PDB file of C-alpha atoms in Angstrom:
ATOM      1  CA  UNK A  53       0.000   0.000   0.000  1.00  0.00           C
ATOM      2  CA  UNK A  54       1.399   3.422  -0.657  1.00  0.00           C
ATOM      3  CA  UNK A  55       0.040   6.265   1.527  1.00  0.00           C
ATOM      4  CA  UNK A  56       0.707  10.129   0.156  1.00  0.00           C
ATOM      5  CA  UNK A  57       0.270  12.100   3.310  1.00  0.00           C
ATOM      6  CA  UNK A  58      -0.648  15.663   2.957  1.00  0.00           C
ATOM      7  CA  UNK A  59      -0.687  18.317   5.851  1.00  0.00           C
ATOM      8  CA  UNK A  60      -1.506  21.971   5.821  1.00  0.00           C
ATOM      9  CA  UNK A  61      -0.852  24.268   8.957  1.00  0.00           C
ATOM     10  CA  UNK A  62      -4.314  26.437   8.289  1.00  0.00           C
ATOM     11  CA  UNK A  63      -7.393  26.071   6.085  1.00  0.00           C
ATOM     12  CA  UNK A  64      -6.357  29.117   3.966  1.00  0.00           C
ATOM     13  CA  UNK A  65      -3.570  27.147   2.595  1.00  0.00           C
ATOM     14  CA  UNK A  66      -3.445  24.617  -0.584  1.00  0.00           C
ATOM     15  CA  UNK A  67      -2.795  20.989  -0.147  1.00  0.00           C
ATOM     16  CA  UNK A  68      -2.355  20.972  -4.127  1.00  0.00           C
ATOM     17  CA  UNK A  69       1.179  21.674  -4.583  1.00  0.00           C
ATOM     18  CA  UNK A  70       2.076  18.869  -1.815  1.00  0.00           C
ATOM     19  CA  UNK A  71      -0.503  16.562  -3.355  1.00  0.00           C
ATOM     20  CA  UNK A  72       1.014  17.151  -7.115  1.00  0.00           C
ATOM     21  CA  UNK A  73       4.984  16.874  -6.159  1.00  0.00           C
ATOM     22  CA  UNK A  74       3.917  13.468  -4.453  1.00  0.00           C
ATOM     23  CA  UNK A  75       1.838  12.774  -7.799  1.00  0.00           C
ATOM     24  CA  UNK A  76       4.927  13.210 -10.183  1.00  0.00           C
ATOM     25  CA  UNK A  77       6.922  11.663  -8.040  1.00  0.00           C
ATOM     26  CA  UNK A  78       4.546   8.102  -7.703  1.00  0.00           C
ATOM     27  CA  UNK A  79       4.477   8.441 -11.633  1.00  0.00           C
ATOM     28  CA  UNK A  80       8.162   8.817 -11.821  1.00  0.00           C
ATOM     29  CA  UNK A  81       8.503   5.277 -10.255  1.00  0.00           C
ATOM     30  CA  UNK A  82       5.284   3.437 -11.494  1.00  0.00           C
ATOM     31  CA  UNK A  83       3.996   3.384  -8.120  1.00  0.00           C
ATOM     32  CA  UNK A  84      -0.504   3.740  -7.333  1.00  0.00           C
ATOM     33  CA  UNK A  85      -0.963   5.822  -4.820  1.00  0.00           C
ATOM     34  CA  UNK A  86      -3.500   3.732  -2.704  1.00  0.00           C
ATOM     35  CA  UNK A  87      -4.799   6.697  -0.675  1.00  0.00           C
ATOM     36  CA  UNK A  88      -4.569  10.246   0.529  1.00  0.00           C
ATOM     37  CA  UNK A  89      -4.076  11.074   4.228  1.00  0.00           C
ATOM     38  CA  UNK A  90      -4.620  14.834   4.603  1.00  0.00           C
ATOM     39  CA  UNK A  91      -4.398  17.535   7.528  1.00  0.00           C
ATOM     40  CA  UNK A  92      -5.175  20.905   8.450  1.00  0.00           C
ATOM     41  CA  UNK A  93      -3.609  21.400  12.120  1.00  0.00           C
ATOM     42  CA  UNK A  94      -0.501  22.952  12.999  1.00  0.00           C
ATOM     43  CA  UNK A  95       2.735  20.964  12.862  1.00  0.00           C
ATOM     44  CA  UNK A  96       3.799  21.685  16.499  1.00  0.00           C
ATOM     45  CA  UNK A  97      -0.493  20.435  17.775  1.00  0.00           C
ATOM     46  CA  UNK A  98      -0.462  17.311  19.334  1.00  0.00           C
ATOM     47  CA  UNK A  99      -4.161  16.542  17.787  1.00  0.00           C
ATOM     48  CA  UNK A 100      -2.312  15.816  14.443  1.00  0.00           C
ATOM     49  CA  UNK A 101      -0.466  12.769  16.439  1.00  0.00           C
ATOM     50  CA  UNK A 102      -4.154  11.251  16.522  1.00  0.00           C
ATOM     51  CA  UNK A 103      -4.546  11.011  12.645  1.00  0.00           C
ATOM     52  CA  UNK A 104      -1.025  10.114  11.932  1.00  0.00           C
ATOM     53  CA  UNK A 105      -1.110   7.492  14.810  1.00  0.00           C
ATOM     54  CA  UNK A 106      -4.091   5.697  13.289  1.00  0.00           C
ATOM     55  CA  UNK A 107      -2.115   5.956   9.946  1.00  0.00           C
ATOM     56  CA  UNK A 108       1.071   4.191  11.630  1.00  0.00           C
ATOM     57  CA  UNK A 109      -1.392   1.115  13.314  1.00  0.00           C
ATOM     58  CA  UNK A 110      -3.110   1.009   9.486  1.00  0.00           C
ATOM     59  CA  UNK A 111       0.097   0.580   7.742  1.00  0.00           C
ATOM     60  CA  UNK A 112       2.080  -2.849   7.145  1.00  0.00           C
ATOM     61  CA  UNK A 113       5.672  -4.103   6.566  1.00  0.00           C
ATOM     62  CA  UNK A 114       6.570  -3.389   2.927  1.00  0.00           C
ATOM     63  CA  UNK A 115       4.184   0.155   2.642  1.00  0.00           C
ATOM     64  CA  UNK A 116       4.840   3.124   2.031  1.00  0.00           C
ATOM     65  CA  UNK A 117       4.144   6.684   2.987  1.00  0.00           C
ATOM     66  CA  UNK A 118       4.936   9.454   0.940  1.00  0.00           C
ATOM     67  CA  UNK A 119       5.688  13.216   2.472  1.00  0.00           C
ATOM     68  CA  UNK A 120       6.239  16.544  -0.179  1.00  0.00           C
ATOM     69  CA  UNK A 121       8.714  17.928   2.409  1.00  0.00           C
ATOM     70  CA  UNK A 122      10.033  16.917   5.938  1.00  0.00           C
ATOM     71  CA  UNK A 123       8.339  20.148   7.542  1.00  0.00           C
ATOM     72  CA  UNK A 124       5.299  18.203   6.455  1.00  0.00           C
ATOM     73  CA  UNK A 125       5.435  15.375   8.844  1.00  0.00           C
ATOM     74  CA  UNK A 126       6.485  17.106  12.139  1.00  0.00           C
ATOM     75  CA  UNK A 127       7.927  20.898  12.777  1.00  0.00           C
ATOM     76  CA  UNK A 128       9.787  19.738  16.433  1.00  0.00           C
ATOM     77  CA  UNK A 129      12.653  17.689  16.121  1.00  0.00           C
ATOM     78  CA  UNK A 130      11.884  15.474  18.660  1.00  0.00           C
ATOM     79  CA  UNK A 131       8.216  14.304  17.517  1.00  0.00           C
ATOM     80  CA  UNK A 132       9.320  14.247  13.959  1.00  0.00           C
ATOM     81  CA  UNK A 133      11.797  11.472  14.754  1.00  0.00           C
ATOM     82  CA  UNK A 134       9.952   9.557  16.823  1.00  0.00           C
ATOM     83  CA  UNK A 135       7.460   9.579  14.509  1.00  0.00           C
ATOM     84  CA  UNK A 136       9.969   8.622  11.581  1.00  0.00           C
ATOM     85  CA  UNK A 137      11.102   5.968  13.880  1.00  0.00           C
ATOM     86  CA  UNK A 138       8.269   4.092  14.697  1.00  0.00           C
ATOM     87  CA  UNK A 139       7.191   4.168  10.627  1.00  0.00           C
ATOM     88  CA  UNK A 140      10.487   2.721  10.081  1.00  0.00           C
ATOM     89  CA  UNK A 141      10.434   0.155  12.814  1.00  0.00           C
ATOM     90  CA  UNK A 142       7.497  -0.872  11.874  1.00  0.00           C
ATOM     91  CA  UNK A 143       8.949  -1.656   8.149  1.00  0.00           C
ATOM     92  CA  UNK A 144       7.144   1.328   6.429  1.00  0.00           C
ATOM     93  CA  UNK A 145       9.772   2.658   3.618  1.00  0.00           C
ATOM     94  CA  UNK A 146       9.212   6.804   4.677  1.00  0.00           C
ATOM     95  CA  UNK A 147       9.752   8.727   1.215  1.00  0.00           C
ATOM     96  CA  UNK A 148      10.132  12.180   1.864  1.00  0.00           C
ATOM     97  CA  UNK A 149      10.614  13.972  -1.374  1.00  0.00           C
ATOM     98  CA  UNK A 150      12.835  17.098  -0.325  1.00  0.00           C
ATOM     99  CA  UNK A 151      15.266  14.492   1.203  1.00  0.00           C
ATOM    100  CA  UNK A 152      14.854  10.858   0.314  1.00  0.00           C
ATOM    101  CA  UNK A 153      13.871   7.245   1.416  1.00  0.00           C
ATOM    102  CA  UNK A 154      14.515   7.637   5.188  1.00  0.00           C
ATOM    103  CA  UNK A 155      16.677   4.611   6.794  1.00  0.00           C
ATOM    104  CA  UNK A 156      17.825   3.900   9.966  1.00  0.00           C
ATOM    105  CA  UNK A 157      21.397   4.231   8.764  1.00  0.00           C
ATOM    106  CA  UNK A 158      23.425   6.031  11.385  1.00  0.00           C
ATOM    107  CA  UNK A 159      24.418   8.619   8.175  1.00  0.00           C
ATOM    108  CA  UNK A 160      20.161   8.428   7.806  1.00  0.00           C
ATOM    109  CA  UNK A 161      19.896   9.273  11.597  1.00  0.00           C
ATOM    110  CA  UNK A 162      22.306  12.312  11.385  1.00  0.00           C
ATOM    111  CA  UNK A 163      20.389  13.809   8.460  1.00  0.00           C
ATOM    112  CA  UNK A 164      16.980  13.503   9.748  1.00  0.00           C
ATOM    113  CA  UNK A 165      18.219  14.747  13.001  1.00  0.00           C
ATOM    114  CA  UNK A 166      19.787  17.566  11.570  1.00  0.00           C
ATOM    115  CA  UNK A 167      17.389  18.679   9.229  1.00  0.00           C
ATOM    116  CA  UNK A 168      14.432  18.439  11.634  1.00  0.00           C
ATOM    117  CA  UNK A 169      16.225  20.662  13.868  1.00  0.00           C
ATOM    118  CA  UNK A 170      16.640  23.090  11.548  1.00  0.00           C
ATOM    119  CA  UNK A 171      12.966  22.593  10.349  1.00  0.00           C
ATOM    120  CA  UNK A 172      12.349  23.444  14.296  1.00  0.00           C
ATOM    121  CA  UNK A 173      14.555  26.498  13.802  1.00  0.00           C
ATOM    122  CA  UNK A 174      12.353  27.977  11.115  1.00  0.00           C
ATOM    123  CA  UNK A 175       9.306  27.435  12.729  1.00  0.00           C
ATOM    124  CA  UNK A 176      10.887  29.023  15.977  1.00  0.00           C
ATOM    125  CA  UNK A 177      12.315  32.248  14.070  1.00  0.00           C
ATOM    126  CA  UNK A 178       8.924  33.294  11.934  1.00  0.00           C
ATOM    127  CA  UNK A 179       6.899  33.273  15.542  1.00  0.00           C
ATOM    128  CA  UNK A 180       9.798  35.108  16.843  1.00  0.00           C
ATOM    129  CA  UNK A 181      10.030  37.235  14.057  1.00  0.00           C
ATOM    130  CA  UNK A 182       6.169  37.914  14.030  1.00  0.00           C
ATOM    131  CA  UNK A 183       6.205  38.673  17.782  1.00  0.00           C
ATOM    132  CA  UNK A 184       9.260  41.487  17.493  1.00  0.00           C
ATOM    133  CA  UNK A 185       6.659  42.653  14.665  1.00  0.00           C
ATOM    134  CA  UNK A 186       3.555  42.662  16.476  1.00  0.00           C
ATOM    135  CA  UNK A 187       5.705  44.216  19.723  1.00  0.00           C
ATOM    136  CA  UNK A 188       6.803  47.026  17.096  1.00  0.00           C
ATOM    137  CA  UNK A 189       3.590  48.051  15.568  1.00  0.00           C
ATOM    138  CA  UNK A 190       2.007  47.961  19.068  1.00  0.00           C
ATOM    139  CA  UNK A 191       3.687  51.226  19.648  1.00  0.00           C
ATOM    140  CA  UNK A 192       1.609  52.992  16.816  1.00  0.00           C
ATOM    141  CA  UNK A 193      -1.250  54.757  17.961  1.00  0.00           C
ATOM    142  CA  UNK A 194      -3.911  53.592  15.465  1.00  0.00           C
ATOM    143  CA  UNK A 195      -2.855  49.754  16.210  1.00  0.00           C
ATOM    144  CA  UNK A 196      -5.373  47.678  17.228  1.00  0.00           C
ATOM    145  CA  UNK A 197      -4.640  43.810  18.581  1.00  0.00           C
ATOM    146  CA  UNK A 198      -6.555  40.965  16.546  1.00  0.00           C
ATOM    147  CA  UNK A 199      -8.367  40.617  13.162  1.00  0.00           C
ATOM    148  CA  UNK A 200      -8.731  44.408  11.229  1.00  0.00           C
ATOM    149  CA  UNK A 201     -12.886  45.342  11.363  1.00  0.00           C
ATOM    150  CA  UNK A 202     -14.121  44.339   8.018  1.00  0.00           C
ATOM    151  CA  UNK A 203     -14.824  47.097   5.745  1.00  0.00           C
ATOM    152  CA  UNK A 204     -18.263  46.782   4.059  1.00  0.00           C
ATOM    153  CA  UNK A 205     -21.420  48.650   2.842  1.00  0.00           C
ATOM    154  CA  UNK A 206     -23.532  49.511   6.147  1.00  0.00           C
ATOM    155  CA  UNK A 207     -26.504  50.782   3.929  1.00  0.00           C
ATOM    156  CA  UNK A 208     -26.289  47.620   1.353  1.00  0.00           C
ATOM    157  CA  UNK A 209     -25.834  45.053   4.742  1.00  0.00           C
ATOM    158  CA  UNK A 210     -29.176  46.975   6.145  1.00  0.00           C
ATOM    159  CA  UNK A 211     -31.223  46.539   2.828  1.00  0.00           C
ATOM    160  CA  UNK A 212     -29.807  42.984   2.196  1.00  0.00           C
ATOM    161  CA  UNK A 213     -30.317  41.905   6.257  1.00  0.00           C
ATOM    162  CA  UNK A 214     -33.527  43.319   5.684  1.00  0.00           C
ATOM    163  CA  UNK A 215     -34.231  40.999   2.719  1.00  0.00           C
ATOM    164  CA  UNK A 216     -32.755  38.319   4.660  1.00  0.00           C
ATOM    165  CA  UNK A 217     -35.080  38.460   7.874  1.00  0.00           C
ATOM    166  CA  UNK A 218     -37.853  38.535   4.824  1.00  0.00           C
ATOM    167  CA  UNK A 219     -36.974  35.560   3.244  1.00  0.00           C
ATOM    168  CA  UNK A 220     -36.568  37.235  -0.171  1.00  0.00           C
ATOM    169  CA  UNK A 221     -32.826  36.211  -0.131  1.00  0.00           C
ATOM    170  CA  UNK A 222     -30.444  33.699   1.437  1.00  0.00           C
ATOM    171  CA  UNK A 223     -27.693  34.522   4.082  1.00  0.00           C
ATOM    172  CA  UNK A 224     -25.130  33.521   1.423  1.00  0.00           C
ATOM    173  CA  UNK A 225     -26.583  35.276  -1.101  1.00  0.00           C
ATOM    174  CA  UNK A 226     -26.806  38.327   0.857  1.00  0.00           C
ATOM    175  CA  UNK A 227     -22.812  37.652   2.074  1.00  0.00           C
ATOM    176  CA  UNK A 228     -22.151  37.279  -1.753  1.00  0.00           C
ATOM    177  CA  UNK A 229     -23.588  40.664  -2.421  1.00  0.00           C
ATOM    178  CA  UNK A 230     -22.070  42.263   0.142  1.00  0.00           C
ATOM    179  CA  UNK A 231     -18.709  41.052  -0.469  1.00  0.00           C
ATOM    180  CA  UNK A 232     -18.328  38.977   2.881  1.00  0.00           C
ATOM    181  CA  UNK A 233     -18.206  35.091   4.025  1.00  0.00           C
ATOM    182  CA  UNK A 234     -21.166  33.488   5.390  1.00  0.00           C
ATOM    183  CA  UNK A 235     -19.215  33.770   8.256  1.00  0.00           C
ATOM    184  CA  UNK A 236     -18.471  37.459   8.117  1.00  0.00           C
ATOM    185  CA  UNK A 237     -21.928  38.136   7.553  1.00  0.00           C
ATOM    186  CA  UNK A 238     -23.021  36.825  11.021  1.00  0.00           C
ATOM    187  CA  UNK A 239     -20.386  38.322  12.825  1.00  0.00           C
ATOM    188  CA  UNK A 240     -21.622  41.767  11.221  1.00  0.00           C
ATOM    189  CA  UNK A 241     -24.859  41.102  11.938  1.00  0.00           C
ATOM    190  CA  UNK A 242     -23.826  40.704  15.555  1.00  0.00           C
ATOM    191  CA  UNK A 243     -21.695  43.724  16.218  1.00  0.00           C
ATOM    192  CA  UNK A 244     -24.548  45.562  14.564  1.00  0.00           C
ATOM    193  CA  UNK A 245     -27.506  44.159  16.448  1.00  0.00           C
ATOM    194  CA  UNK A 246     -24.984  44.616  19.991  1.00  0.00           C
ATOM    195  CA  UNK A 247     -23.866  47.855  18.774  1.00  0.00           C
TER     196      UNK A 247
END
């Protein structure tokens, strides 16, 4: 069986790209890929250990599981080679594209090791990075902590919530005039009926 495992740190994001390097790559070796394990969850959540624990108890001697890049399976050194570890020990061949068949080679060890870590770096640096940010624009007068207010229409929301509590028109057709999520749309209505 051969597993492509897809992960994605925030629904915004595309699991595309990930799914179509693992895509040429299965072609590139005549492999099927059996099925698609994907994710949305942060690489540092423990939740995502759930998903990829049931993957590691469905998976026999002789699979394999297919990553697009190491950051992919774990973003902390540690978990990421425990994880590794137990797929190997288990005799799952771990392909991860950005760095090879993983083994438990003591040359294998040192890489994975290594390149997690620095994998852990990143991850460590952008929150640092956006935290020196946040600390910096704090300082501004006009800044304001959290999501920016959406910007909309206040007279077209009014005639469209209008048409809404009538019936004449749908919440997402309303949101879809308006410019706004479904989502949006409720928290508008909301802060306007509070407000």
């Amino acid at each position: 069986m051969v597993i492509g495992y897809l992960r994605v740190s925030t629904g915004k994001q595309n699991l595309a790209n990930q799914q179509n390097e693992i895509r040429r790559f299965a072609d590139s070796k005549d492999f099927v890929i059996d099925s698609w394990v994907t994710e949305v969850v942060s690489g540092r959540k423990r939740e995502r250990d759930r998903k990829l624990g049931t993957l590691l108890k469905r998976m026999k001697p002789g699979d394999t599981l297919i990553v697009a890049k190491l950051d992919r399976i774990a973003r902390s050194a540690k978990n990421g080679l425990e994880l590794i570890d137990q797929f190997i020990d288990k005799g799952v061949s771990v392909n991860i594209l950005n760095m090879g068949v993983m083994n438990n080679s003591p040359t294998g060890k040192v890489i994975r090791t290594v390149m997690l870590a620095f994998a852990e770096f990143e991850r460590d640096m952008i929150v640092e990075r956006t935290r020196e940010g946040k600390k910096i624009a704090s300082q501004r007068p006009d800044y304001r902590e959290g999501r920016k207010p959406t910007e909309y229409d206040r007279n077209l929301f009014d005639v469209l919530h209008e048409q809404v509590e009538k019936r004449i028109l749908t919440v997402t057709d309303a949101a879809k005039q308006l410019g706004v999520t479904r989502q949006t749309w409720y928290r508008i209505a909301e802060q306007r009926k509070a407000g």
